[in-house]
Short mmCIF file of C-alpha atoms in Angstrom, two decimals:
data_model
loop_
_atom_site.label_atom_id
_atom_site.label_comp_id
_atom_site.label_asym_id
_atom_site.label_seq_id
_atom_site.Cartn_x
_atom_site.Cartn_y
_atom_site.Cartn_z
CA UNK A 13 83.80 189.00 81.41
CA UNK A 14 86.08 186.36 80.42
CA UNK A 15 88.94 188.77 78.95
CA UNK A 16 89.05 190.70 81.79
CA UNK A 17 89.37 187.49 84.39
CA UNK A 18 92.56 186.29 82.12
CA UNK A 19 94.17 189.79 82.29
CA UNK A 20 93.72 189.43 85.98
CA UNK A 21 94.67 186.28 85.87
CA UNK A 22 97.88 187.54 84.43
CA UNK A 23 98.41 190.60 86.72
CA UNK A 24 98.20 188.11 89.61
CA UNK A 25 101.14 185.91 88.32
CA UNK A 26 103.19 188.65 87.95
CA UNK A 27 102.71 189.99 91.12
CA UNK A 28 103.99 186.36 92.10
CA UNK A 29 106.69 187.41 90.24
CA UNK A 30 107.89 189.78 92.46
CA UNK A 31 108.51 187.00 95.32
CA UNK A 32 111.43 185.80 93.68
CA UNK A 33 112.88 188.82 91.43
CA UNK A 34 113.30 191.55 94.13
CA UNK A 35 115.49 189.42 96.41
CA UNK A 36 117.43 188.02 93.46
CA UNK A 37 118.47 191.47 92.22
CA UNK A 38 118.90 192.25 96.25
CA UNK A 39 121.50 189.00 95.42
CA UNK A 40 123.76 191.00 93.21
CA UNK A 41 122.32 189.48 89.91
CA UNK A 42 122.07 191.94 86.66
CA UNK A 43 118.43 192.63 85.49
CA UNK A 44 120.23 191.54 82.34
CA UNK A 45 121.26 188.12 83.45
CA UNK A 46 117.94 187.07 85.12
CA UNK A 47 115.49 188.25 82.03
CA UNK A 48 118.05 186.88 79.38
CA UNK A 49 117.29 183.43 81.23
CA UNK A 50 113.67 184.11 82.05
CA UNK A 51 113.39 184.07 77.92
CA UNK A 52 116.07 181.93 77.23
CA UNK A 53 113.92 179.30 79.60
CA UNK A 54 110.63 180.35 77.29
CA UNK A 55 112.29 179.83 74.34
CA UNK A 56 113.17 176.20 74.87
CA UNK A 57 109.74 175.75 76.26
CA UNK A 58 107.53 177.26 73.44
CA UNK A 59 110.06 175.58 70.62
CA UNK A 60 107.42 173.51 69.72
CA UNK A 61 105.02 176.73 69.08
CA UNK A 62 107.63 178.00 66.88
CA UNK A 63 108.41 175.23 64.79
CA UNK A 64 104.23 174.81 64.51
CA UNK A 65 103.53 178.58 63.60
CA UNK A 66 106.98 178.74 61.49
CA UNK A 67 104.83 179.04 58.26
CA UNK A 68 102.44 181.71 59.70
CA UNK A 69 105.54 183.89 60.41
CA UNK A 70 106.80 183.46 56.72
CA UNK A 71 103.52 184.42 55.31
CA UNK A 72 102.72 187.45 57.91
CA UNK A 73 103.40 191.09 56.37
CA UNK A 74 105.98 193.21 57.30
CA UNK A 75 103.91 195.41 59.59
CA UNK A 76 102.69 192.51 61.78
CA UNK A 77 106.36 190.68 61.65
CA UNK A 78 107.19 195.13 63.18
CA UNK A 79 105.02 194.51 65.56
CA UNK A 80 105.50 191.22 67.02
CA UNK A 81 109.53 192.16 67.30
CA UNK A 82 108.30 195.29 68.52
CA UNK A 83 106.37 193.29 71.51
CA UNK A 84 109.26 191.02 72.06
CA UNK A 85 111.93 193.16 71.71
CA UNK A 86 111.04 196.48 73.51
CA UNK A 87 107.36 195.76 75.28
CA UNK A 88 109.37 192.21 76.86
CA UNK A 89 113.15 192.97 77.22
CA UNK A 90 113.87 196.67 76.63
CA UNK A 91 110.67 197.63 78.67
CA UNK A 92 111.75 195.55 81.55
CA UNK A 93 115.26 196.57 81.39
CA UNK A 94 114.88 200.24 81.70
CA UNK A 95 112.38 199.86 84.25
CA UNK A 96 114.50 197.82 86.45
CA UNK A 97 117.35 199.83 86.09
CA UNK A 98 115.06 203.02 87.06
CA UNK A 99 115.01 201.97 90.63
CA UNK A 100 118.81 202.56 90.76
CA UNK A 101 118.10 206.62 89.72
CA UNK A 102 114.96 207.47 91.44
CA UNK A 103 112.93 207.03 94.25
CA UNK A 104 110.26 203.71 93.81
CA UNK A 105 107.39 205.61 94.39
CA UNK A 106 108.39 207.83 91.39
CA UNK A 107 109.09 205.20 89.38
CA UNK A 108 105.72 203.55 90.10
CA UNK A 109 104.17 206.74 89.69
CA UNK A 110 105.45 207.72 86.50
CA UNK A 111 104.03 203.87 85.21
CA UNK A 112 100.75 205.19 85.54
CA UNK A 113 101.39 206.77 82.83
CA UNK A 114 101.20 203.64 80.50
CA UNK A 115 97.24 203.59 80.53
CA UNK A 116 97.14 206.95 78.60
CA UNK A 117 99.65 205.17 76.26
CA UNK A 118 98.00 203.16 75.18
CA UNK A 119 94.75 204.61 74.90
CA UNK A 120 96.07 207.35 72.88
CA UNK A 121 97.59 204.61 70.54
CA UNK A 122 95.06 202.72 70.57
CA UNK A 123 92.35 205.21 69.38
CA UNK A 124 95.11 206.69 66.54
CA UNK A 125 96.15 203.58 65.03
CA UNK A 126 93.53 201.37 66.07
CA UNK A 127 90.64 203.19 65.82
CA UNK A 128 88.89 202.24 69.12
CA UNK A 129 86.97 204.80 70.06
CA UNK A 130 86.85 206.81 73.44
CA UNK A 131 82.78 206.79 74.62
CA UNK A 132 81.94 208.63 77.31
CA UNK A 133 81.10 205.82 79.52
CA UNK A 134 84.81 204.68 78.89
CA UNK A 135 86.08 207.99 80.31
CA UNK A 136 83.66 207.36 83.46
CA UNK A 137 84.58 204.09 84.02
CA UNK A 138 88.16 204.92 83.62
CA UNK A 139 88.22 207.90 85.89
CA UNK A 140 86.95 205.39 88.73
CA UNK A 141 89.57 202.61 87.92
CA UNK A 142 92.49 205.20 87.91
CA UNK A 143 90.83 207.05 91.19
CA UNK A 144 91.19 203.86 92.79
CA UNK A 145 94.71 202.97 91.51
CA UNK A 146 96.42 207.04 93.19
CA UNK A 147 94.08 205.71 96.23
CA UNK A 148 96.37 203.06 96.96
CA UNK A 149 99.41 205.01 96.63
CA UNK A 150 98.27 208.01 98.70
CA UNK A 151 100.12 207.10 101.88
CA UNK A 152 103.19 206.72 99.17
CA UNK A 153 102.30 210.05 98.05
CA UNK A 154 102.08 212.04 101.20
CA UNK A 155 105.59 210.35 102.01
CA UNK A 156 107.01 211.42 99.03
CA UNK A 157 106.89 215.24 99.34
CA UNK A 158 109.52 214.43 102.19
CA UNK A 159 111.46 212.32 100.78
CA UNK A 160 114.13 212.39 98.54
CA UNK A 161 113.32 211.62 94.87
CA UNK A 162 116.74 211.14 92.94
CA UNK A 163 119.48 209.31 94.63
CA UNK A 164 121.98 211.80 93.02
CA UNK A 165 121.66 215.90 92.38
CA UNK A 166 123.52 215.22 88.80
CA UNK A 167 121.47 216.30 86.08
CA UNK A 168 122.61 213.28 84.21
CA UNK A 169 121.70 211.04 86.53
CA UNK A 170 118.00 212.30 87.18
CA UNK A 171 117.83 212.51 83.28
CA UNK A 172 118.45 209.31 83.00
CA UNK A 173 116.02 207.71 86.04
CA UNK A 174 113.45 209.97 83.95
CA UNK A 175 114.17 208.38 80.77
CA UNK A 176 114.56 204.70 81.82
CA UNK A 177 111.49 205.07 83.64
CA UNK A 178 109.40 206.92 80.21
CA UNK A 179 111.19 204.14 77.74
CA UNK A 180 109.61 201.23 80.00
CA UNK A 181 105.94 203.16 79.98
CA UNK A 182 105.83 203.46 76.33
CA UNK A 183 107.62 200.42 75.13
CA UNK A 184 104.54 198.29 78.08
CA UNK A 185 101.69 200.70 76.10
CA UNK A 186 102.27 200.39 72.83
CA UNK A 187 103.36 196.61 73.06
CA UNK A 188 99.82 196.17 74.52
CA UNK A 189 98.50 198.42 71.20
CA UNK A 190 100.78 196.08 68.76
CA UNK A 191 99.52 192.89 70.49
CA UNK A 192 95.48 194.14 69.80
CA UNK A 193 96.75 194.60 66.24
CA UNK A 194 97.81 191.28 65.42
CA UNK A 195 95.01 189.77 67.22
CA UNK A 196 92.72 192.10 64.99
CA UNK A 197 95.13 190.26 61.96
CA UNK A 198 94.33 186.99 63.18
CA UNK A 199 97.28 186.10 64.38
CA UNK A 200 97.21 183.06 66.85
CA UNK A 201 97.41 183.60 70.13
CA UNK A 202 100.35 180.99 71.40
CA UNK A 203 101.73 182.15 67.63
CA UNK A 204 102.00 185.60 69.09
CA UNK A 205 103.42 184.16 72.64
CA UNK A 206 105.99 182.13 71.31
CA UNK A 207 107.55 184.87 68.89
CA UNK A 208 107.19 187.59 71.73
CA UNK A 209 109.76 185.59 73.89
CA UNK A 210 112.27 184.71 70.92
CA UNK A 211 112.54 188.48 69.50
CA UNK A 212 112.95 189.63 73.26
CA UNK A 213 115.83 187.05 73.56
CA UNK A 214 117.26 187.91 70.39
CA UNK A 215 117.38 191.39 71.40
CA UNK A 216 118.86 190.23 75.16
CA UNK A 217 121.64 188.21 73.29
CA UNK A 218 124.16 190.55 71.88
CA UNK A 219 123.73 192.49 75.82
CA UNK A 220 124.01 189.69 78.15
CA UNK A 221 127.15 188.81 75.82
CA UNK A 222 128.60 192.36 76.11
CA UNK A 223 127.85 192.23 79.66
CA UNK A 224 129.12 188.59 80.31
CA UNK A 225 132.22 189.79 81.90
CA UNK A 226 130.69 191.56 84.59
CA UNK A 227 127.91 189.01 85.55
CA UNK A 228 127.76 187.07 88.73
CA UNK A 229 127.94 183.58 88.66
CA UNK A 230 124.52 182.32 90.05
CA UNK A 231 124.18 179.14 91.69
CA UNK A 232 121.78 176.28 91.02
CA UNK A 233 118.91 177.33 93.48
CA UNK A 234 119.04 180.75 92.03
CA UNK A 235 118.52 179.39 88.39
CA UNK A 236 115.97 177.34 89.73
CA UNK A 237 114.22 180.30 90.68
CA UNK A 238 115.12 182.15 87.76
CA UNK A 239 113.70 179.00 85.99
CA UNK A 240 110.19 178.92 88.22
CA UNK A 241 109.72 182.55 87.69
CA UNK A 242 109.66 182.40 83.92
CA UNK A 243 107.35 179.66 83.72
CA UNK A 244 104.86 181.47 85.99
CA UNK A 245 104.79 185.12 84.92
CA UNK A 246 106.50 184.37 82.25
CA UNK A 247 104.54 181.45 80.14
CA UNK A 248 101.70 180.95 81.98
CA UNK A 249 100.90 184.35 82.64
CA UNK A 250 101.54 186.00 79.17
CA UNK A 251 99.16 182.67 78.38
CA UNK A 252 96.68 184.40 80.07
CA UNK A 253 97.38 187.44 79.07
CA UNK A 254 97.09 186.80 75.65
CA UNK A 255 93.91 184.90 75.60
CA UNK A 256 91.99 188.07 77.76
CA UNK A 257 93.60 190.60 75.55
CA UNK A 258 91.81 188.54 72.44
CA UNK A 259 88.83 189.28 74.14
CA UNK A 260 88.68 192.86 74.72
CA UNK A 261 90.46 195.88 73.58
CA UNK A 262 93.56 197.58 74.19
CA UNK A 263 91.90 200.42 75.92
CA UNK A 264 90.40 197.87 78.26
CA UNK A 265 93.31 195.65 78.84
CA UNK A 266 95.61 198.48 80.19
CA UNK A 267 93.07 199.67 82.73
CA UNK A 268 92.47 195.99 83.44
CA UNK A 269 96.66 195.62 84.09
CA UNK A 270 96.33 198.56 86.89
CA UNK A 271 94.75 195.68 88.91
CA UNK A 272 98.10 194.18 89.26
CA UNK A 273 99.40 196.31 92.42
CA UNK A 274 95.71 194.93 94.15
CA UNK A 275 97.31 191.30 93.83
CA UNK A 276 101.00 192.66 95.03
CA UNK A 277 99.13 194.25 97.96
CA UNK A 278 97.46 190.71 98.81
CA UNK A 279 100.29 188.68 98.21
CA UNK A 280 102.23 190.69 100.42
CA UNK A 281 100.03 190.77 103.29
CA UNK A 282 99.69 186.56 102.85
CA UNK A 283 103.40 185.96 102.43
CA UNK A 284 104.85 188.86 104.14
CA UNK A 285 102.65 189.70 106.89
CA UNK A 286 102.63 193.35 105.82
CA UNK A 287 98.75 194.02 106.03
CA UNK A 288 96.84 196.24 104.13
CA UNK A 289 95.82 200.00 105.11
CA UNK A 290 92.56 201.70 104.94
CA UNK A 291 93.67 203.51 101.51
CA UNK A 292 95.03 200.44 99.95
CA UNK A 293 91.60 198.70 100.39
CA UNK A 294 89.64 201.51 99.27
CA UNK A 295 91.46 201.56 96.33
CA UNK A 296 92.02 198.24 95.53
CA UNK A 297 87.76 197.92 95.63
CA UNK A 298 87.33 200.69 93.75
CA UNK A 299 90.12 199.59 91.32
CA UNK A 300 88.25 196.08 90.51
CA UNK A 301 84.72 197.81 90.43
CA UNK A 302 85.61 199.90 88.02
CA UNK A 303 87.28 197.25 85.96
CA UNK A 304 84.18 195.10 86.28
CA UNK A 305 81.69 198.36 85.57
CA UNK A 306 84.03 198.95 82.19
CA UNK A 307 83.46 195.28 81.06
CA UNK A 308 80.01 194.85 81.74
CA UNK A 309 78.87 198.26 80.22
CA UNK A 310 81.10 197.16 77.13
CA UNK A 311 79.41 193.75 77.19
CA UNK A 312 75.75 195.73 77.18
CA UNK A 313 76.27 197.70 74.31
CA UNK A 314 78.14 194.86 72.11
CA UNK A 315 75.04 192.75 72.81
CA UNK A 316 72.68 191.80 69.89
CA UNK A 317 68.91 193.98 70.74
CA UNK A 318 66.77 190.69 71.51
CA UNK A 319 63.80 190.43 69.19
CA UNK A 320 60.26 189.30 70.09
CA UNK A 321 58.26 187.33 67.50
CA UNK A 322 54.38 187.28 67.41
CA UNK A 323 52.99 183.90 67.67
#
């Protein structure tokens, strides 16, 4: 059970997150500006990691070097990018909708290049866990139908919404896929941490300087927050993260990250006094049941038979 704690573990820092990132992009900052120093802040912090691991990234193959840029680079900057910038084409709720997507994912990646198989008690499980997860948007849902879903009747600009929104759900799935691949390698944990946040700010670098022009000065509380942000979802929740996804597979750890609107549902009702409705509750139960139900039916059949000797 101890993978699927630290995923939740992880899904509850990032809804954290949310405390501080929503009302500094209400502020005027660019998306681009506060990840480039979320990772710029990680850097600097895991620099010892990298400098300890610096011979284990000389010796891995190309394939696993792919996929650990591929983690830092599109699952940690381009991923978070385009979904931020999807709120400014489409309605939230489609948005939010559309990231449901990302279990399938990485399922389907999972089993193709992987090889983890699909049982029939994973299907079960899952059908619960993702039952529970439309639960809690259902109000959402019913709202939707009357409201409008693209800010703009240009075909270009729904296009667009559409594809920042797809780019985010596949670059979140099949980072969780490349990350199960280098743990089946061997690959360190913190060795995978540390190089996720220096190939996403590599790849944040040559934008935030095109962009530099344009940015908004922030002010010293602002970094500050910037700063505390990155350290919590950031470093000590891809910590987490990292450490549960070791622990189970990708299949598992993606139905395990739907838990993370339960936490943003919680936290809102403790810091925001905006309390929880009959649907979210039901959903948010049958969410974490189901996650639990996966795990320990995994942990059954992964069990050693135990043998009796005659005495």
């Amino acid at each position: 059970m101890a993978g699927t704690l630290f995923i939740m573990i992880a899904c509850f820092t990032w809804a954290l997150d949310t405390l501080i990132r929503y009302p500094l992009l209400s502020a005027g900052y660019s998306a681009v500006q506060i990840v480039f120093i979320e990772h710029l802040t990680l850097v600097l912090c895991v620099s010892p990691l990298l400098w300890r691991y610096r011979t284990a990234y000389r010796q891995m193959p190309k394939q696993s070097l792919a996929c650990l840029f591929f983690i830092g680079g599109m699952g940690s900057a381009v991923g978070t990018l385009a979904f931020t910038e999807a709120f400014s084409f489409l309605n939230p709720t489609v948005v939010i909708l559309l990231q449901k997507l990302q279990p399938l994912i990485a399922i389907l990646l999972a089993y193709c290049f992987l090889k983890e198989r699909i049982g029939r008690h994973f299907l079960q499980w899952a059908a619960i866990i993702l039952l529970g997860s439309f639960v809690m948007m259902w109000p959402d849902l019913i709202k939707l139908s009357d409201a409008q879903w693209h800010y703009s009747n240009d075909q270009t600009f729904i296009l667009k919404g559409y594809g920042y929104t797809l780019i985010a759900v596949f670059a979140w799935g099949a980072a969780t896929v490349c990350g199960k691949y280098l743990s089946y390698k061997g690959v360190p944990e913190n060795a995978i941490l540390s190089g996720r946040f220096l190939s996403g700010l590599l790849v944040l670098l040559p934008i935030a300087l095109l962009m530099a022009p344009s940015l908004k000065s922030i002010t010293v509380i602002d970094l500050g927050l910037v700063v505390t942000m990155a350290l919590l979802s950031g470093l000590i929740g891809m910590w987490f993260y990292y450490r549960g996804l070791n622990r189970v597979k990708a299949q598992t750890a993606t139905l395990v990250e739907l838990s993370f609107p339960v936490f943003a549902a919680a936290i809102n009702w403790v810091f925001l006094d905006i309390h929880l409705s009959l649907f979210q509750i039901v959903g948010a139960c049958l969410l974490i049941f189901g996650n639990i139900g996966l795990r320990m039916k995994e942990l059954k059949i992964t069990s050693p038979p135990v043998t009796v000797s005659n005495i």
